[in-house]
XYZ file of N, CA, C and O in Angstrom:
708
model
N 40.737 29.999 -32.563
C 40.021 28.913 -31.930
C 38.562 28.926 -32.397
O 37.927 29.971 -32.443
N 38.046 27.760 -32.708
C 36.690 27.631 -33.231
C 35.689 27.515 -32.076
O 35.933 26.813 -31.103
N 34.568 28.199 -32.197
C 33.518 28.181 -31.177
C 32.718 26.881 -31.277
O 32.318 26.472 -32.363
N 32.443 26.219 -30.122
C 31.669 24.972 -30.073
C 30.185 25.328 -30.098
O 29.732 26.171 -29.315
N 29.424 24.680 -30.999
C 27.991 24.977 -31.062
C 27.283 24.627 -29.743
O 27.649 23.680 -29.051
N 26.268 25.390 -29.403
C 25.523 25.202 -28.157
C 24.880 23.823 -28.072
O 24.834 23.208 -27.004
N 24.419 23.283 -29.200
C 23.774 21.969 -29.168
C 24.752 20.863 -28.798
O 24.367 19.882 -28.174
N 26.013 21.021 -29.125
C 27.026 20.028 -28.741
C 27.227 20.059 -27.233
O 27.303 19.016 -26.573
N 27.303 21.257 -26.679
C 27.462 21.404 -25.227
C 26.255 20.808 -24.508
O 26.403 20.077 -23.526
N 25.064 21.096 -25.000
C 23.851 20.535 -24.391
C 23.838 19.010 -24.476
O 23.430 18.328 -23.533
N 24.274 18.460 -25.587
C 24.330 16.996 -25.733
C 25.297 16.380 -24.735
O 25.003 15.346 -24.121
N 26.445 16.988 -24.557
C 27.432 16.488 -23.595
C 26.863 16.538 -22.174
O 26.990 15.586 -21.398
N 26.227 17.651 -21.823
C 25.617 17.790 -20.495
C 24.535 16.731 -20.301
O 24.457 16.085 -19.251
N 23.695 16.527 -21.311
C 22.633 15.527 -21.223
C 23.203 14.124 -21.064
O 22.682 13.311 -20.286
N 24.263 13.801 -21.781
C 24.893 12.488 -21.661
C 25.477 12.272 -20.275
O 25.323 11.194 -19.682
N 26.132 13.281 -19.740
C 26.710 13.166 -18.397
C 25.610 13.012 -17.349
O 25.693 12.161 -16.459
N 24.559 13.813 -17.467
C 23.441 13.723 -16.518
C 22.754 12.369 -16.612
O 22.426 11.755 -15.596
N 22.545 11.873 -17.829
C 21.922 10.559 -18.013
C 22.772 9.443 -17.425
O 22.251 8.522 -16.777
N 24.078 9.510 -17.625
C 24.979 8.504 -17.059
C 24.970 8.558 -15.538
O 24.972 7.517 -14.866
N 24.939 9.762 -14.976
C 24.901 9.907 -13.516
C 23.603 9.345 -12.944
O 23.613 8.642 -11.920
N 22.472 9.617 -13.593
C 21.189 9.069 -13.133
C 21.160 7.555 -13.240
O 20.674 6.857 -12.344
N 21.671 7.023 -14.323
C 21.720 5.575 -14.500
C 22.584 4.903 -13.446
O 22.225 3.861 -12.896
N 23.734 5.496 -13.148
C 24.624 4.945 -12.128
C 23.970 5.004 -10.746
O 24.055 4.044 -9.970
N 23.319 6.114 -10.450
C 22.633 6.250 -9.163
C 21.531 5.202 -9.030
O 21.382 4.573 -7.977
N 20.772 4.992 -10.086
C 19.722 3.981 -10.066
C 20.309 2.595 -9.845
O 19.797 1.808 -9.042
N 21.375 2.274 -10.532
C 21.996 0.957 -10.389
C 22.522 0.738 -8.975
O 22.443 -0.375 -8.443
N 23.029 1.784 -8.359
C 23.591 1.673 -7.012
C 22.518 1.603 -5.929
O 22.764 1.047 -4.858
N 21.341 2.168 -6.180
C 20.316 2.257 -5.138
C 19.134 1.318 -5.310
O 18.351 1.168 -4.377
N 18.977 0.667 -6.448
C 17.758 -0.121 -6.677
C 17.602 -1.275 -5.695
O 16.485 -1.567 -5.257
N 18.694 -1.930 -5.316
C 18.584 -3.028 -4.353
C 18.163 -2.521 -2.979
O 17.343 -3.137 -2.307
N 18.715 -1.395 -2.565
C 18.372 -0.813 -1.263
C 16.915 -0.358 -1.254
O 16.207 -0.538 -0.266
N 16.458 0.216 -2.339
C 15.062 0.651 -2.434
C 14.126 -0.549 -2.345
O 13.118 -0.521 -1.638
N 14.446 -1.624 -3.046
C 13.633 -2.842 -2.995
C 13.631 -3.433 -1.587
O 12.589 -3.903 -1.100
N 14.769 -3.400 -0.921
C 14.864 -3.916 0.447
C 13.998 -3.091 1.399
O 13.291 -3.636 2.243
N 14.042 -1.768 1.251
C 13.224 -0.911 2.098
C 11.737 -1.123 1.836
O 10.930 -1.105 2.770
N 11.353 -1.340 0.592
C 9.948 -1.614 0.259
C 9.502 -2.921 0.899
O 8.386 -3.014 1.422
N 10.356 -3.939 0.862
C 10.026 -5.233 1.471
C 9.885 -5.084 2.984
O 8.975 -5.671 3.596
N 10.762 -4.302 3.609
C 10.672 -4.075 5.051
C 9.395 -3.312 5.414
O 8.747 -3.624 6.416
N 9.023 -2.341 4.605
C 7.804 -1.574 4.855
C 6.576 -2.473 4.726
O 5.636 -2.365 5.526
N 6.580 -3.367 3.743
C 5.456 -4.291 3.560
C 5.356 -5.255 4.740
O 4.258 -5.540 5.229
N 6.492 -5.732 5.222
C 6.503 -6.631 6.385
C 5.982 -5.906 7.621
O 5.201 -6.455 8.395
N 6.406 -4.659 7.806
C 5.940 -3.865 8.945
C 4.436 -3.613 8.856
O 3.733 -3.652 9.877
N 3.925 -3.378 7.649
C 2.477 -3.167 7.468
C 1.713 -4.436 7.828
O 0.682 -4.374 8.500
N 2.218 -5.599 7.391
C 1.550 -6.863 7.733
C 1.528 -7.082 9.247
O 0.512 -7.474 9.813
N 2.657 -6.823 9.898
C 2.739 -6.996 11.350
C 1.810 -6.021 12.078
O 1.227 -6.364 13.108
N 1.659 -4.812 11.541
C 0.805 -3.816 12.182
C -0.672 -4.180 12.091
O -1.430 -3.945 13.031
N -1.095 -4.762 10.970
C -2.523 -5.069 10.810
C -2.910 -6.420 11.395
O -4.090 -6.695 11.574
N -1.930 -7.259 11.712
C -2.213 -8.561 12.324
C -1.164 -8.819 13.413
O -0.238 -9.607 13.240
N -1.299 -8.119 14.554
C -0.270 -8.189 15.588
C -0.096 -9.566 16.223
O 0.943 -9.837 16.821
N -1.064 -10.453 16.096
C -0.949 -11.794 16.676
C 0.011 -12.689 15.896
O 0.371 -13.766 16.361
N 0.433 -12.248 14.741
C 1.291 -13.068 13.886
C 2.745 -13.000 14.320
O 3.265 -11.943 14.656
N 3.391 -14.167 14.279
C 4.836 -14.240 14.540
C 5.603 -14.329 13.230
O 6.762 -13.938 13.158
N 4.935 -14.855 12.190
C 5.570 -14.965 10.874
C 4.492 -14.970 9.798
O 3.307 -15.148 10.087
N 4.946 -14.793 8.555
C 4.030 -14.743 7.419
C 4.541 -15.642 6.310
O 5.736 -15.699 6.053
N 3.608 -16.336 5.653
C 3.923 -17.165 4.490
C 3.157 -16.612 3.301
O 1.925 -16.486 3.355
N 3.864 -16.318 2.212
C 3.221 -15.747 1.032
C 2.365 -16.790 0.326
O 2.764 -17.942 0.175
N 1.188 -16.364 -0.082
C 0.261 -17.196 -0.842
C 0.098 -16.601 -2.236
O 0.494 -15.463 -2.476
N -0.517 -17.353 -3.123
C -0.798 -16.835 -4.458
C -1.973 -15.861 -4.387
O -3.013 -16.190 -3.821
N -1.775 -14.694 -4.953
C -2.835 -13.699 -5.008
C -3.502 -13.769 -6.374
O -2.902 -14.225 -7.341
N -4.741 -13.318 -6.428
C -5.477 -13.348 -7.697
C -6.409 -12.146 -7.773
O -6.744 -11.533 -6.763
N -6.834 -11.849 -8.977
C -7.787 -10.762 -9.183
C -7.189 -9.418 -8.806
O -6.066 -9.099 -9.169
N -7.929 -8.642 -8.032
C -7.510 -7.302 -7.655
C -6.574 -7.297 -6.450
O -6.122 -6.240 -6.027
N -6.277 -8.468 -5.900
C -5.386 -8.564 -4.739
C -3.940 -8.622 -5.230
O -3.587 -9.479 -6.032
N -3.124 -7.683 -4.741
C -1.723 -7.608 -5.162
C -0.867 -8.682 -4.505
O 0.006 -9.261 -5.136
N -1.100 -8.913 -3.215
C -0.367 -9.961 -2.500
C -1.209 -10.443 -1.328
O -2.081 -9.721 -0.837
N -0.916 -11.666 -0.898
C -1.653 -12.256 0.207
C -0.698 -13.110 1.036
O 0.166 -13.793 0.469
N -0.854 -13.070 2.349
C 0.010 -13.818 3.250
C -0.822 -14.527 4.308
O -1.813 -13.976 4.797
N -0.400 -15.744 4.648
C -0.969 -16.466 5.783
C -0.131 -16.078 6.994
O 1.097 -16.126 6.950
N -0.800 -15.685 8.061
C -0.117 -15.289 9.284
C -0.131 -16.453 10.260
O -1.175 -17.069 10.485
N 1.032 -16.756 10.807
C 1.161 -17.842 11.772
C 1.554 -17.278 13.129
O 2.374 -16.363 13.211
N 0.957 -17.844 14.198
C 1.349 -17.401 15.536
C 2.641 -18.112 15.946
O 3.213 -18.880 15.162
N 3.099 -17.889 17.153
C 4.366 -18.452 17.621
C 4.352 -19.976 17.651
O 5.403 -20.617 17.549
N 3.169 -20.583 17.764
C 3.056 -22.041 17.787
C 2.912 -22.642 16.393
O 2.820 -23.854 16.246
N 2.839 -21.797 15.368
C 2.686 -22.284 13.998
C 1.247 -22.436 13.554
O 0.983 -22.941 12.467
N 0.317 -22.011 14.397
C -1.105 -22.075 14.044
C -1.480 -20.847 13.221
O -0.883 -19.775 13.363
N -2.495 -21.004 12.371
C -2.942 -19.885 11.543
C -3.602 -18.828 12.431
O -4.582 -19.103 13.113
N -3.023 -17.622 12.413
C -3.566 -16.506 13.183
C -4.495 -15.658 12.327
O -5.288 -14.886 12.836
N -4.383 -15.804 11.011
C -5.207 -15.032 10.093
C -4.502 -14.849 8.771
O -3.572 -15.602 8.426
N -4.933 -13.827 8.048
C -4.380 -13.560 6.719
C -4.253 -12.054 6.535
O -5.006 -11.278 7.136
N -3.335 -11.657 5.673
C -3.242 -10.263 5.263
C -3.284 -10.217 3.740
O -2.841 -11.156 3.076
N -3.817 -9.141 3.228
C -3.861 -8.949 1.774
C -3.582 -7.485 1.471
O -3.956 -6.596 2.242
N -2.925 -7.259 0.358
C -2.645 -5.915 -0.125
C -3.460 -5.682 -1.386
O -3.385 -6.475 -2.329
N -4.235 -4.594 -1.373
C -5.062 -4.223 -2.515
C -4.767 -2.766 -2.849
O -4.696 -1.924 -1.945
N -4.585 -2.466 -4.117
C -4.381 -1.091 -4.556
C -5.640 -0.609 -5.259
O -6.129 -1.257 -6.182
N -6.172 0.513 -4.770
C -7.379 1.109 -5.352
C -7.072 2.536 -5.768
O -6.091 3.129 -5.334
N -7.935 3.083 -6.598
C -7.780 4.460 -7.058
C -8.511 5.386 -6.111
O -9.724 5.304 -5.952
N -7.761 6.283 -5.458
C -8.355 7.312 -4.616
C -8.596 8.565 -5.420
O -8.569 8.545 -6.651
N -8.798 9.676 -4.737
C -9.018 10.945 -5.438
C -7.749 11.416 -6.140
O -7.788 11.871 -7.268
N -6.595 11.285 -5.466
C -5.351 11.809 -6.008
C -4.461 10.785 -6.670
O -3.438 11.127 -7.229
N -4.811 9.530 -6.598
C -3.977 8.488 -7.182
C -4.174 7.162 -6.466
O -5.132 6.987 -5.718
N -3.251 6.240 -6.681
C -3.407 4.912 -6.083
C -3.196 4.920 -4.563
O -2.345 5.647 -4.049
N -3.993 4.117 -3.881
C -3.871 3.921 -2.435
C -3.652 2.438 -2.204
O -4.491 1.618 -2.598
N -2.534 2.083 -1.597
C -2.279 0.693 -1.228
C -2.854 0.470 0.165
O -2.524 1.190 1.102
N -3.712 -0.542 0.285
C -4.357 -0.840 1.560
C -3.976 -2.255 1.971
O -4.262 -3.208 1.252
N -3.325 -2.370 3.116
C -2.998 -3.665 3.684
C -4.071 -3.984 4.711
O -4.353 -3.171 5.598
N -4.680 -5.161 4.579
C -5.817 -5.552 5.411
C -5.459 -6.810 6.186
O -4.927 -7.760 5.614
N -5.757 -6.807 7.474
C -5.557 -7.988 8.309
C -6.894 -8.569 8.720
O -7.813 -7.833 9.094
N -7.001 -9.899 8.629
C -8.220 -10.609 9.016
C -7.796 -11.776 9.896
O -6.904 -12.550 9.531
N -8.434 -11.925 11.067
C -8.056 -13.030 11.942
C -8.681 -14.337 11.477
O -9.442 -14.366 10.496
N -8.368 -15.415 12.167
C -8.818 -16.750 11.765
C -10.340 -16.881 11.781
O -10.900 -17.712 11.067
N -11.030 -16.034 12.575
C -12.491 -16.095 12.625
C -13.142 -15.234 11.550
O -14.363 -15.230 11.418
N -12.356 -14.465 10.803
C -12.893 -13.643 9.724
C -13.119 -12.190 10.082
O -13.604 -11.423 9.258
N -12.770 -11.783 11.307
C -12.945 -10.385 11.718
C -11.737 -9.559 11.297
O -10.602 -10.047 11.318
N -11.982 -8.328 10.940
C -10.884 -7.431 10.598
C -10.050 -7.135 11.839
O -10.598 -6.851 12.901
N -8.735 -7.209 11.697
C -7.845 -6.893 12.810
C -7.208 -5.525 12.637
O -6.683 -4.970 13.593
N -7.241 -5.002 11.437
C -6.697 -3.676 11.198
C -6.411 -3.450 9.734
O -6.419 -4.387 8.936
N -6.183 -2.191 9.398
C -5.790 -1.834 8.036
C -4.684 -0.801 8.116
O -4.519 -0.122 9.139
N -3.928 -0.697 7.037
C -2.927 0.349 6.902
C -2.971 0.846 5.463
O -3.028 0.051 4.532
N -2.954 2.165 5.308
C -3.041 2.780 3.987
C -1.754 3.515 3.657
O -1.070 4.003 4.545
N -1.458 3.609 2.384
C -0.283 4.358 1.947
C 0.210 3.854 0.615
O -0.557 3.688 -0.318
N 1.518 3.579 0.565
C 2.139 3.104 -0.657
C 3.105 4.119 -1.218
O 3.052 5.314 -0.901
N 3.984 3.652 -2.068
C 5.019 4.522 -2.633
C 4.443 5.573 -3.577
O 5.026 6.639 -3.755
N 3.291 5.316 -4.176
C 2.689 6.269 -5.106
C 1.527 7.039 -4.469
O 0.775 7.714 -5.166
N 1.390 6.955 -3.144
C 0.295 7.620 -2.437
C 0.384 9.122 -2.657
O 1.403 9.741 -2.382
N -0.690 9.712 -3.178
C -0.663 11.146 -3.472
C -2.008 11.816 -3.196
O -2.409 12.730 -3.912
N -2.672 11.364 -2.150
C -3.928 12.013 -1.780
C -3.637 13.422 -1.267
O -2.545 13.710 -0.779
N -4.606 14.286 -1.328
C -4.444 15.687 -0.960
C -4.064 15.820 0.514
O -4.755 15.304 1.386
N -2.961 16.509 0.767
C -2.496 16.732 2.138
C -3.577 17.450 2.940
O -4.208 18.385 2.462
N -3.809 16.982 4.159
C -4.809 17.599 5.021
C -6.230 17.158 4.745
O -7.133 17.444 5.519
N -6.441 16.458 3.642
C -7.785 15.956 3.319
C -7.706 14.440 3.135
O -7.753 13.683 4.092
N -7.595 14.003 1.890
C -7.562 12.578 1.601
C -6.396 11.844 2.239
O -6.476 10.656 2.531
N -5.301 12.560 2.482
C -4.138 11.925 3.113
C -4.444 11.462 4.536
O -3.719 10.640 5.090
N -5.539 11.962 5.109
C -5.922 11.557 6.461
C -6.388 10.097 6.536
O -6.554 9.565 7.625
N -6.587 9.443 5.386
C -6.952 8.023 5.432
C -5.794 7.189 5.965
O -5.996 6.034 6.347
N -4.602 7.749 6.032
C -3.440 7.052 6.587
C -3.390 7.158 8.111
O -2.663 6.414 8.757
N -4.142 8.079 8.681
C -4.066 8.351 10.110
C -4.905 7.362 10.922
O -5.918 6.834 10.472
N -4.461 7.154 12.166
C -5.119 6.203 13.061
C -6.584 6.550 13.319
O -7.411 5.657 13.492
N -6.913 7.833 13.321
C -8.298 8.236 13.551
C -9.237 7.603 12.530
O -10.401 7.322 12.831
N -8.744 7.358 11.337
C -9.552 6.702 10.310
C -9.340 5.189 10.321
O -10.296 4.421 10.362
N -8.105 4.743 10.279
C -7.822 3.308 10.123
C -8.240 2.473 11.329
O -8.620 1.312 11.170
N -8.186 3.051 12.527
C -8.540 2.287 13.725
C -10.019 1.896 13.767
O -10.396 0.986 14.506
N -10.849 2.556 12.984
C -12.282 2.235 12.948
C -12.554 0.828 12.431
O -13.593 0.245 12.716
N -11.644 0.277 11.644
C -11.885 -0.987 10.963
C -11.664 -2.212 11.858
O -12.250 -3.267 11.609
N -10.822 -2.088 12.881
C -10.506 -3.233 13.735
C -11.770 -3.750 14.417
O -12.529 -2.998 15.018
N -12.001 -5.032 14.276
C -13.141 -5.680 14.900
C -14.410 -5.696 14.065
O -15.384 -6.359 14.436
N -14.433 -4.994 12.949
C -15.629 -4.963 12.108
C -15.750 -6.245 11.289
O -14.770 -6.893 10.963
N -16.991 -6.573 10.975
C -17.259 -7.662 10.035
C -17.396 -7.040 8.656
O -17.742 -5.871 8.514
N -17.102 -7.806 7.655
C -17.220 -7.304 6.281
C -18.532 -7.763 5.689
O -19.081 -8.762 6.125
N -19.060 -7.059 4.717
C -18.501 -5.895 4.041
C -18.631 -4.640 4.896
O -19.543 -4.499 5.688
N -17.664 -3.727 4.696
C -17.684 -2.451 5.397
C -18.172 -1.370 4.441
O -18.048 -1.505 3.227
N -18.729 -0.313 5.024
C -19.216 0.811 4.221
C -19.142 2.077 5.059
O -19.082 2.027 6.291
N -19.139 3.204 4.379
C -19.162 4.494 5.057
C -20.528 4.709 5.702
O -21.540 4.173 5.226
N -20.588 5.506 6.766
C -21.865 5.761 7.450
C -22.884 6.384 6.509
O -24.076 6.099 6.608
N -22.419 7.222 5.570
C -23.360 7.846 4.624
C -23.995 6.809 3.700
O -25.016 7.071 3.088
N -23.387 5.614 3.630
C -23.934 4.520 2.824
C -24.524 3.415 3.695
O -24.702 2.294 3.243
N -24.795 3.752 4.976
C -25.409 2.788 5.875
C -24.425 1.903 6.624
O -24.826 0.955 7.278
N -23.161 2.207 6.570
C -22.149 1.399 7.247
C -21.712 1.988 8.575
O -22.354 2.882 9.121
N -20.582 1.478 9.077
C -20.091 1.874 10.394
C -18.826 2.727 10.343
O -18.301 3.116 11.374
N -18.309 3.006 9.153
C -17.039 3.725 9.027
C -17.300 5.197 8.731
O -17.961 5.526 7.747
N -16.769 6.072 9.611
C -16.887 7.505 9.395
C -15.876 7.949 8.346
O -14.688 7.658 8.457
N -16.362 8.662 7.356
C -15.513 9.173 6.281
C -14.612 10.290 6.811
O -14.975 10.996 7.742
N -13.451 10.433 6.198
C -12.617 11.589 6.482
C -13.347 12.793 5.897
O -13.798 12.756 4.748
N -13.466 13.861 6.682
C -14.181 15.055 6.242
C -13.610 15.574 4.929
O -12.404 15.733 4.791
N -14.476 15.808 3.964
C -14.140 16.336 2.638
C -13.275 15.371 1.831
O -12.604 15.780 0.899
N -13.306 14.090 2.190
C -12.504 13.102 1.459
C -13.280 11.801 1.305
O -12.762 10.717 1.561
N -14.532 11.924 0.863
C -15.358 10.718 0.758
C -14.888 9.796 -0.367
O -15.075 8.581 -0.282
N -14.257 10.327 -1.405
C -13.758 9.461 -2.479
C -12.625 8.582 -1.954
O -12.620 7.368 -2.156
N -11.687 9.184 -1.253
C -10.573 8.428 -0.684
C -11.074 7.435 0.358
O -10.657 6.274 0.375
N -11.975 7.880 1.233
C -12.515 7.011 2.276
C -13.276 5.836 1.671
O -13.136 4.690 2.119
N -14.075 6.111 0.657
C -14.821 5.051 -0.011
C -13.914 4.075 -0.721
O -14.163 2.857 -0.739
N -12.830 4.581 -1.306
C -11.871 3.699 -1.977
C -11.231 2.740 -0.988
O -11.035 1.555 -1.289
N -10.916 3.233 0.220
C -10.329 2.365 1.244
C -11.335 1.278 1.638
O -10.969 0.102 1.762
N -12.590 1.653 1.810
C -13.623 0.652 2.135
C -13.720 -0.391 1.024
O -13.838 -1.596 1.309
N -13.673 0.046 -0.226
C -13.698 -0.895 -1.349
C -12.524 -1.866 -1.272
O -12.678 -3.070 -1.485
N -11.330 -1.339 -0.972
C -10.144 -2.193 -0.872
C -10.290 -3.216 0.240
O -9.928 -4.392 0.076
N -10.810 -2.783 1.375
C -11.017 -3.691 2.505
C -11.975 -4.814 2.098
O -11.731 -5.991 2.382
N -13.044 -4.473 1.419
C -14.022 -5.480 0.997
C -13.429 -6.446 -0.028
O -13.677 -7.653 0.032
N -12.635 -5.941 -0.960
C -11.981 -6.804 -1.954
C -11.055 -7.787 -1.257
O -11.062 -8.994 -1.539
N -10.254 -7.270 -0.329
C -9.308 -8.125 0.401
C -10.049 -9.177 1.221
O -9.680 -10.356 1.210
N -11.089 -8.762 1.931
C -11.835 -9.692 2.782
C -12.530 -10.774 1.959
O -12.560 -11.944 2.366
N -13.080 -10.395 0.809
C -13.714 -11.396 -0.060
C -12.701 -12.425 -0.534
O -12.978 -13.627 -0.568
N -11.501 -11.962 -0.906
C -10.465 -12.896 -1.357
C -10.019 -13.801 -0.209
O -9.900 -15.013 -0.379
N -9.798 -13.219 0.954
C -9.354 -14.008 2.102
C -10.399 -15.053 2.470
O -10.059 -16.177 2.849
N -11.681 -14.711 2.343
C -12.749 -15.673 2.658
C -12.678 -16.909 1.777
O -13.070 -17.998 2.201
N -12.143 -16.769 0.567
C -12.026 -17.922 -0.323
C -10.893 -18.862 0.099
O -10.817 -19.993 -0.384
N -10.019 -18.400 0.993
C -8.892 -19.216 1.432
C -9.273 -20.225 2.504
O -8.505 -21.106 2.833
N -10.469 -20.051 3.077
C -10.933 -21.011 4.082
C -10.756 -20.459 5.445
O -10.802 -21.010 6.445
């Protein structure tokens, strides 16, 4: 009996593994997209609780997506925008809610690629940080820069990036009327 070369065995293993990964991706991609859409809807509802429904608008510039929020009567309750900025550890997706009068109603941070340092920059996702934004007028800034937002301790890059995202979103929303 002839011995099979090791490279042939490795090629067969690689082909089987590649086929298994491809099949898994094909079977799960729709579910992953559905979960992402549900998470985005939940983020919009969290930052603009007065909204009963959302209508997608055209986004431009640094704004990834924008939605008009309607209350139960169909009146404009405000707008939400999603902006992705570069934090210390990677991209931070910030969903921003603004009411019809232009005041911030809330923000939510995170995203599928969120990779800020655990225990430090990752704290920008926590309510202790995000709740500071509700009711503020824009532009917002960290207290060390003369603003009203307290930075997460030892995470001023991440905190500043979130403030930048909020300002980008608010500037875009202001152009909507």
